[in-house]
Amino acid sequence: MEGLKLSDAELMVYIHPSKCRNVFQAICRELSALLFQYDETFDGVLLAYDFTVESKQAKILAGLNPYFGVRINTKLLLFDPKPNSLVEGKIVKISPESIHVVVLGFSAAVITDIDIREEFKYKMRDGEGCFVSRSHKRHALKVGTMLRLQVESFDEEVLHIAGSLMPANTGCVKWLEKQSEEALHMDRDHKRRKIA
């Protein structure tokens, strides 16, 4: 999935003197406060982190409460979907006008009817709405389906994605993977025939 990136960073974490007995826990608390929020410094949403303390020495800041700064080396997992990148998520709601998806369990994505290619038609099956491909009847989008969509825009404040199903490489992930496997097998068979 595009939009995920690993980043190495050297950070200075400022800790209150009352937390000096357990510096490791204090650093974890400071970094955990940044999780699942867009941060301009990291240029993305922090999903996970791992860190090591660079040195045992700390820089003391003068002031009413003399905080001390600890240098750490971190590995950060960031989520920052750029326009035209592909992301995957689970469909949670379908209506004739839109498809609602949850990406990575925390970011909402919406695909409106103008961003759904004409190949898909809205139908009712077993009392539930779904979009079914007119050219490939097995390519169906329903609640619970893992969906690959193209990012149109990403709102950092509310972590909301506006998506599109216009490109041919978007749709049900299982169906797309099955089609690529079949194309690979056909290509192999074609090469074998040429060699024979």
PDB file of C-alpha atoms in Angstrom:
ATOM      1  CA  MET A   1       0.000   0.000   0.000  1.00  0.00           C
ATOM      2  CA  GLU A   2       1.271   3.429  -0.892  1.00  0.00           C
ATOM      3  CA  GLY A   3       1.172   6.248   1.634  1.00  0.00           C
ATOM      4  CA  LEU A   4       3.167   4.401   4.311  1.00  0.00           C
ATOM      5  CA  LYS A   5       6.793   5.308   4.878  1.00  0.00           C
ATOM      6  CA  LEU A   6       9.562   4.573   7.360  1.00  0.00           C
ATOM      7  CA  SER A   7      11.601   7.504   8.557  1.00  0.00           C
ATOM      8  CA  ASP A   8      14.693   7.828  10.734  1.00  0.00           C
ATOM      9  CA  ALA A   9      14.900  10.913  12.936  1.00  0.00           C
ATOM     10  CA  GLU A  10      17.048  12.361  15.697  1.00  0.00           C
ATOM     11  CA  LEU A  11      14.803  14.025  18.245  1.00  0.00           C
ATOM     12  CA  MET A  12      15.213  15.962  21.462  1.00  0.00           C
ATOM     13  CA  VAL A  13      12.516  15.014  23.985  1.00  0.00           C
ATOM     14  CA  TYR A  14      11.959  17.430  26.872  1.00  0.00           C
ATOM     15  CA  ILE A  15      11.049  15.769  30.155  1.00  0.00           C
ATOM     16  CA  HIS A  16       9.742  17.267  33.395  1.00  0.00           C
ATOM     17  CA  PRO A  17      12.094  16.766  36.381  1.00  0.00           C
ATOM     18  CA  SER A  18       9.416  14.788  38.222  1.00  0.00           C
ATOM     19  CA  LYS A  19       9.756  12.070  35.539  1.00  0.00           C
ATOM     20  CA  CYS A  20      13.545  11.706  35.868  1.00  0.00           C
ATOM     21  CA  ARG A  21      13.317   8.411  37.780  1.00  0.00           C
ATOM     22  CA  ASN A  22      11.974   6.590  34.717  1.00  0.00           C
ATOM     23  CA  VAL A  23      13.227   8.395  31.615  1.00  0.00           C
ATOM     24  CA  PHE A  24      12.277   5.537  29.251  1.00  0.00           C
ATOM     25  CA  GLN A  25       8.628   5.662  30.352  1.00  0.00           C
ATOM     26  CA  ALA A  26       8.598   9.476  30.091  1.00  0.00           C
ATOM     27  CA  ILE A  27       9.928   9.335  26.520  1.00  0.00           C
ATOM     28  CA  CYS A  28       7.297   6.715  25.603  1.00  0.00           C
ATOM     29  CA  ARG A  29       4.569   8.935  27.044  1.00  0.00           C
ATOM     30  CA  GLU A  30       5.761  11.974  25.042  1.00  0.00           C
ATOM     31  CA  LEU A  31       5.955  10.035  21.764  1.00  0.00           C
ATOM     32  CA  SER A  32       2.627   8.269  22.389  1.00  0.00           C
ATOM     33  CA  ALA A  33       0.936  11.665  22.664  1.00  0.00           C
ATOM     34  CA  LEU A  34       1.812  12.182  18.963  1.00  0.00           C
ATOM     35  CA  LEU A  35       0.236   8.931  17.713  1.00  0.00           C
ATOM     36  CA  PHE A  36      -2.604   9.083  15.143  1.00  0.00           C
ATOM     37  CA  GLN A  37      -2.266  12.826  14.635  1.00  0.00           C
ATOM     38  CA  TYR A  38      -0.881  14.639  11.612  1.00  0.00           C
ATOM     39  CA  ASP A  39       2.421  16.303  12.488  1.00  0.00           C
ATOM     40  CA  GLU A  40       4.018  18.805  10.098  1.00  0.00           C
ATOM     41  CA  THR A  41       7.454  18.046  11.549  1.00  0.00           C
ATOM     42  CA  PHE A  42       7.190  14.405  10.448  1.00  0.00           C
ATOM     43  CA  ASP A  43       5.105  15.268   7.347  1.00  0.00           C
ATOM     44  CA  GLY A  44       2.573  12.558   8.133  1.00  0.00           C
ATOM     45  CA  VAL A  45       0.453  10.768  10.701  1.00  0.00           C
ATOM     46  CA  LEU A  46       2.594   8.905  13.252  1.00  0.00           C
ATOM     47  CA  LEU A  47       1.440   5.267  13.416  1.00  0.00           C
ATOM     48  CA  ALA A  48       4.304   3.602  15.310  1.00  0.00           C
ATOM     49  CA  TYR A  49       7.737   4.374  16.694  1.00  0.00           C
ATOM     50  CA  ASP A  50      10.862   2.710  18.031  1.00  0.00           C
ATOM     51  CA  PHE A  51      13.658   4.609  19.724  1.00  0.00           C
ATOM     52  CA  THR A  52      17.051   4.341  21.372  1.00  0.00           C
ATOM     53  CA  VAL A  53      18.561   6.886  23.754  1.00  0.00           C
ATOM     54  CA  GLU A  54      21.609   8.444  22.096  1.00  0.00           C
ATOM     55  CA  SER A  55      23.553   9.300  25.262  1.00  0.00           C
ATOM     56  CA  LYS A  56      23.152   9.284  29.028  1.00  0.00           C
ATOM     57  CA  GLN A  57      23.772  13.039  29.196  1.00  0.00           C
ATOM     58  CA  ALA A  58      20.834  15.447  29.177  1.00  0.00           C
ATOM     59  CA  LYS A  59      20.624  19.149  28.432  1.00  0.00           C
ATOM     60  CA  ILE A  60      18.959  21.133  31.234  1.00  0.00           C
ATOM     61  CA  LEU A  61      16.748  24.045  30.195  1.00  0.00           C
ATOM     62  CA  ALA A  62      16.645  27.032  32.516  1.00  0.00           C
ATOM     63  CA  GLY A  63      13.269  28.263  33.689  1.00  0.00           C
ATOM     64  CA  LEU A  64      10.684  27.993  36.436  1.00  0.00           C
ATOM     65  CA  ASN A  65      10.573  24.216  35.927  1.00  0.00           C
ATOM     66  CA  PRO A  66      14.006  23.176  34.636  1.00  0.00           C
ATOM     67  CA  TYR A  67      13.069  20.585  32.006  1.00  0.00           C
ATOM     68  CA  PHE A  68      15.834  18.382  30.674  1.00  0.00           C
ATOM     69  CA  GLY A  69      16.252  17.333  27.050  1.00  0.00           C
ATOM     70  CA  VAL A  70      17.208  13.795  26.054  1.00  0.00           C
ATOM     71  CA  ARG A  71      18.493  13.026  22.540  1.00  0.00           C
ATOM     72  CA  ILE A  72      16.979   9.929  20.960  1.00  0.00           C
ATOM     73  CA  ASN A  73      17.278   8.139  17.607  1.00  0.00           C
ATOM     74  CA  THR A  74      13.902   7.030  16.303  1.00  0.00           C
ATOM     75  CA  LYS A  75      12.389   4.912  13.556  1.00  0.00           C
ATOM     76  CA  LEU A  76       8.946   6.212  12.687  1.00  0.00           C
ATOM     77  CA  LEU A  77       6.146   4.625  10.667  1.00  0.00           C
ATOM     78  CA  LEU A  78       4.215   7.445   9.004  1.00  0.00           C
ATOM     79  CA  PHE A  79       1.027   7.589   6.941  1.00  0.00           C
ATOM     80  CA  ASP A  80       0.859  10.368   4.374  1.00  0.00           C
ATOM     81  CA  PRO A  81      -1.183   9.475   1.282  1.00  0.00           C
ATOM     82  CA  LYS A  82      -0.380  11.786  -1.620  1.00  0.00           C
ATOM     83  CA  PRO A  83      -2.838  12.489  -4.444  1.00  0.00           C
ATOM     84  CA  ASN A  84      -2.924   9.689  -7.075  1.00  0.00           C
ATOM     85  CA  SER A  85      -1.438   7.142  -4.640  1.00  0.00           C
ATOM     86  CA  LEU A  86      -3.258   3.850  -3.966  1.00  0.00           C
ATOM     87  CA  VAL A  87      -4.464   2.870  -0.496  1.00  0.00           C
ATOM     88  CA  GLU A  88      -6.523  -0.059   0.754  1.00  0.00           C
ATOM     89  CA  GLY A  89      -9.316  -0.173   3.279  1.00  0.00           C
ATOM     90  CA  LYS A  90     -12.435  -2.042   4.358  1.00  0.00           C
ATOM     91  CA  ILE A  91     -15.858  -1.001   3.075  1.00  0.00           C
ATOM     92  CA  VAL A  92     -18.153  -0.146   6.006  1.00  0.00           C
ATOM     93  CA  LYS A  93     -21.147   1.409   4.214  1.00  0.00           C
ATOM     94  CA  ILE A  94     -22.548   1.491   0.676  1.00  0.00           C
ATOM     95  CA  SER A  95     -25.290   3.661  -0.743  1.00  0.00           C
ATOM     96  CA  PRO A  96     -26.250   4.469  -4.354  1.00  0.00           C
ATOM     97  CA  GLU A  97     -24.367   7.781  -4.013  1.00  0.00           C
ATOM     98  CA  SER A  98     -21.218   6.727  -2.140  1.00  0.00           C
ATOM     99  CA  ILE A  99     -18.898   4.079  -0.730  1.00  0.00           C
ATOM    100  CA  HIS A 100     -17.498   4.600   2.792  1.00  0.00           C
ATOM    101  CA  VAL A 101     -14.185   2.957   3.681  1.00  0.00           C
ATOM    102  CA  VAL A 102     -11.959   2.748   6.776  1.00  0.00           C
ATOM    103  CA  VAL A 103      -8.231   2.814   5.935  1.00  0.00           C
ATOM    104  CA  LEU A 104      -5.781   1.307   8.456  1.00  0.00           C
ATOM    105  CA  GLY A 105      -8.531   1.253  11.082  1.00  0.00           C
ATOM    106  CA  PHE A 106      -8.455   5.007  11.795  1.00  0.00           C
ATOM    107  CA  SER A 107      -8.810   7.086   8.611  1.00  0.00           C
ATOM    108  CA  ALA A 108     -12.169   7.503   6.885  1.00  0.00           C
ATOM    109  CA  ALA A 109     -12.414   7.546   3.095  1.00  0.00           C
ATOM    110  CA  VAL A 110     -15.391   8.379   0.912  1.00  0.00           C
ATOM    111  CA  ILE A 111     -15.859   7.683  -2.782  1.00  0.00           C
ATOM    112  CA  THR A 112     -18.789   9.581  -4.276  1.00  0.00           C
ATOM    113  CA  ASP A 113     -20.804   8.396  -7.272  1.00  0.00           C
ATOM    114  CA  ILE A 114     -19.014  10.789  -9.656  1.00  0.00           C
ATOM    115  CA  ASP A 115     -15.696   9.090  -8.718  1.00  0.00           C
ATOM    116  CA  ILE A 116     -16.994   5.537  -9.314  1.00  0.00           C
ATOM    117  CA  ARG A 117     -16.334   4.369 -12.877  1.00  0.00           C
ATOM    118  CA  GLU A 118     -19.373   3.620 -15.023  1.00  0.00           C
ATOM    119  CA  GLU A 119     -18.466  -0.077 -15.110  1.00  0.00           C
ATOM    120  CA  PHE A 120     -19.966  -0.440 -11.606  1.00  0.00           C
ATOM    121  CA  LYS A 121     -23.729  -0.464 -11.143  1.00  0.00           C
ATOM    122  CA  TYR A 122     -25.517  -0.247  -7.793  1.00  0.00           C
ATOM    123  CA  LYS A 123     -27.700  -3.308  -7.040  1.00  0.00           C
ATOM    124  CA  MET A 124     -29.502  -4.839  -4.084  1.00  0.00           C
ATOM    125  CA  ARG A 125     -28.338  -8.396  -3.221  1.00  0.00           C
ATOM    126  CA  ASP A 126     -29.694 -10.329  -0.243  1.00  0.00           C
ATOM    127  CA  GLY A 127     -31.166  -7.116   1.178  1.00  0.00           C
ATOM    128  CA  GLU A 128     -27.839  -5.254   1.049  1.00  0.00           C
ATOM    129  CA  GLY A 129     -26.598  -2.711  -1.443  1.00  0.00           C
ATOM    130  CA  CYS A 130     -23.487  -3.384  -3.509  1.00  0.00           C
ATOM    131  CA  PHE A 131     -21.733  -2.227  -6.649  1.00  0.00           C
ATOM    132  CA  VAL A 132     -21.258  -4.917  -9.310  1.00  0.00           C
ATOM    133  CA  SER A 133     -19.097  -4.661 -12.410  1.00  0.00           C
ATOM    134  CA  ARG A 134     -21.039  -4.884 -15.685  1.00  0.00           C
ATOM    135  CA  SER A 135     -18.107  -6.512 -17.496  1.00  0.00           C
ATOM    136  CA  HIS A 136     -16.959  -8.896 -14.710  1.00  0.00           C
ATOM    137  CA  LYS A 137     -19.906 -10.161 -12.634  1.00  0.00           C
ATOM    138  CA  ARG A 138     -17.602 -11.586  -9.930  1.00  0.00           C
ATOM    139  CA  HIS A 139     -16.092  -8.136  -9.305  1.00  0.00           C
ATOM    140  CA  ALA A 140     -18.470  -6.926  -6.587  1.00  0.00           C
ATOM    141  CA  LEU A 141     -18.029  -4.261  -3.919  1.00  0.00           C
ATOM    142  CA  LYS A 142     -20.036  -4.847  -0.736  1.00  0.00           C
ATOM    143  CA  VAL A 143     -19.759  -4.176   2.994  1.00  0.00           C
ATOM    144  CA  GLY A 144     -16.715  -6.004   4.380  1.00  0.00           C
ATOM    145  CA  THR A 145     -14.807  -6.053   1.064  1.00  0.00           C
ATOM    146  CA  MET A 146     -11.177  -4.893   1.066  1.00  0.00           C
ATOM    147  CA  LEU A 147     -11.050  -2.068  -1.479  1.00  0.00           C
ATOM    148  CA  ARG A 148      -8.118  -0.490  -3.320  1.00  0.00           C
ATOM    149  CA  LEU A 149      -8.805   3.160  -4.110  1.00  0.00           C
ATOM    150  CA  GLN A 150      -6.924   6.118  -5.527  1.00  0.00           C
ATOM    151  CA  VAL A 151      -6.413   9.123  -3.246  1.00  0.00           C
ATOM    152  CA  GLU A 152      -7.850  12.374  -4.608  1.00  0.00           C
ATOM    153  CA  SER A 153      -7.109  14.434  -1.486  1.00  0.00           C
ATOM    154  CA  PHE A 154      -6.198  13.973   2.189  1.00  0.00           C
ATOM    155  CA  ASP A 155      -7.466  16.306   4.929  1.00  0.00           C
ATOM    156  CA  GLU A 156      -4.770  16.299   7.642  1.00  0.00           C
ATOM    157  CA  GLU A 157      -6.974  17.875  10.329  1.00  0.00           C
ATOM    158  CA  VAL A 158      -9.653  15.177  10.378  1.00  0.00           C
ATOM    159  CA  LEU A 159      -7.598  12.415   8.661  1.00  0.00           C
ATOM    160  CA  HIS A 160     -10.199  12.096   5.892  1.00  0.00           C
ATOM    161  CA  ILE A 161      -9.507  10.772   2.381  1.00  0.00           C
ATOM    162  CA  ALA A 162     -11.492  11.655  -0.718  1.00  0.00           C
ATOM    163  CA  GLY A 163     -11.060   8.678  -3.027  1.00  0.00           C
ATOM    164  CA  SER A 164     -11.709   7.529  -6.563  1.00  0.00           C
ATOM    165  CA  LEU A 165     -12.388   4.253  -8.377  1.00  0.00           C
ATOM    166  CA  MET A 166     -11.755   5.700 -11.857  1.00  0.00           C
ATOM    167  CA  PRO A 167      -8.424   3.925 -12.601  1.00  0.00           C
ATOM    168  CA  ALA A 168      -8.630   0.324 -13.816  1.00  0.00           C
ATOM    169  CA  ASN A 169      -6.261  -0.868 -11.049  1.00  0.00           C
ATOM    170  CA  THR A 170      -8.795   0.014  -8.309  1.00  0.00           C
ATOM    171  CA  GLY A 171     -11.601  -2.109  -6.883  1.00  0.00           C
ATOM    172  CA  CYS A 172     -11.879  -5.294  -4.815  1.00  0.00           C
ATOM    173  CA  VAL A 173      -8.362  -6.299  -3.724  1.00  0.00           C
ATOM    174  CA  LYS A 174      -9.020 -10.063  -3.981  1.00  0.00           C
ATOM    175  CA  TRP A 175     -10.448  -9.755  -7.474  1.00  0.00           C
ATOM    176  CA  LEU A 176      -7.568  -7.535  -8.656  1.00  0.00           C
ATOM    177  CA  GLU A 177      -4.963  -9.956  -7.266  1.00  0.00           C
ATOM    178  CA  LYS A 178      -6.709 -12.919  -8.886  1.00  0.00           C
ATOM    179  CA  GLN A 179      -6.755 -11.112 -12.249  1.00  0.00           C
ATOM    180  CA  SER A 180      -3.041 -10.286 -12.011  1.00  0.00           C
ATOM    181  CA  GLU A 181      -2.236 -13.949 -11.166  1.00  0.00           C
ATOM    182  CA  GLU A 182      -4.289 -15.159 -14.146  1.00  0.00           C
ATOM    183  CA  ALA A 183      -2.524 -12.665 -16.423  1.00  0.00           C
ATOM    184  CA  LEU A 184       0.844 -13.903 -15.121  1.00  0.00           C
ATOM    185  CA  HIS A 185      -0.096 -17.551 -15.810  1.00  0.00           C
ATOM    186  CA  MET A 186      -1.313 -16.677 -19.308  1.00  0.00           C
ATOM    187  CA  ASP A 187       1.937 -14.819 -19.986  1.00  0.00           C
ATOM    188  CA  ARG A 188       3.983 -17.834 -18.823  1.00  0.00           C
ATOM    189  CA  ASP A 189       1.932 -20.210 -21.014  1.00  0.00           C
ATOM    190  CA  HIS A 190       2.402 -17.874 -23.982  1.00  0.00           C
ATOM    191  CA  LYS A 191       6.197 -17.843 -23.470  1.00  0.00           C
ATOM    192  CA  ARG A 192       6.287 -21.660 -23.190  1.00  0.00           C
ATOM    193  CA  ARG A 193       4.399 -21.977 -26.479  1.00  0.00           C
ATOM    194  CA  LYS A 194       6.895 -19.644 -28.183  1.00  0.00           C
ATOM    195  CA  ILE A 195       9.845 -21.694 -26.904  1.00  0.00           C
ATOM    196  CA  ALA A 196       8.254 -24.999 -27.998  1.00  0.00           C
TER     197      ALA A 196
END
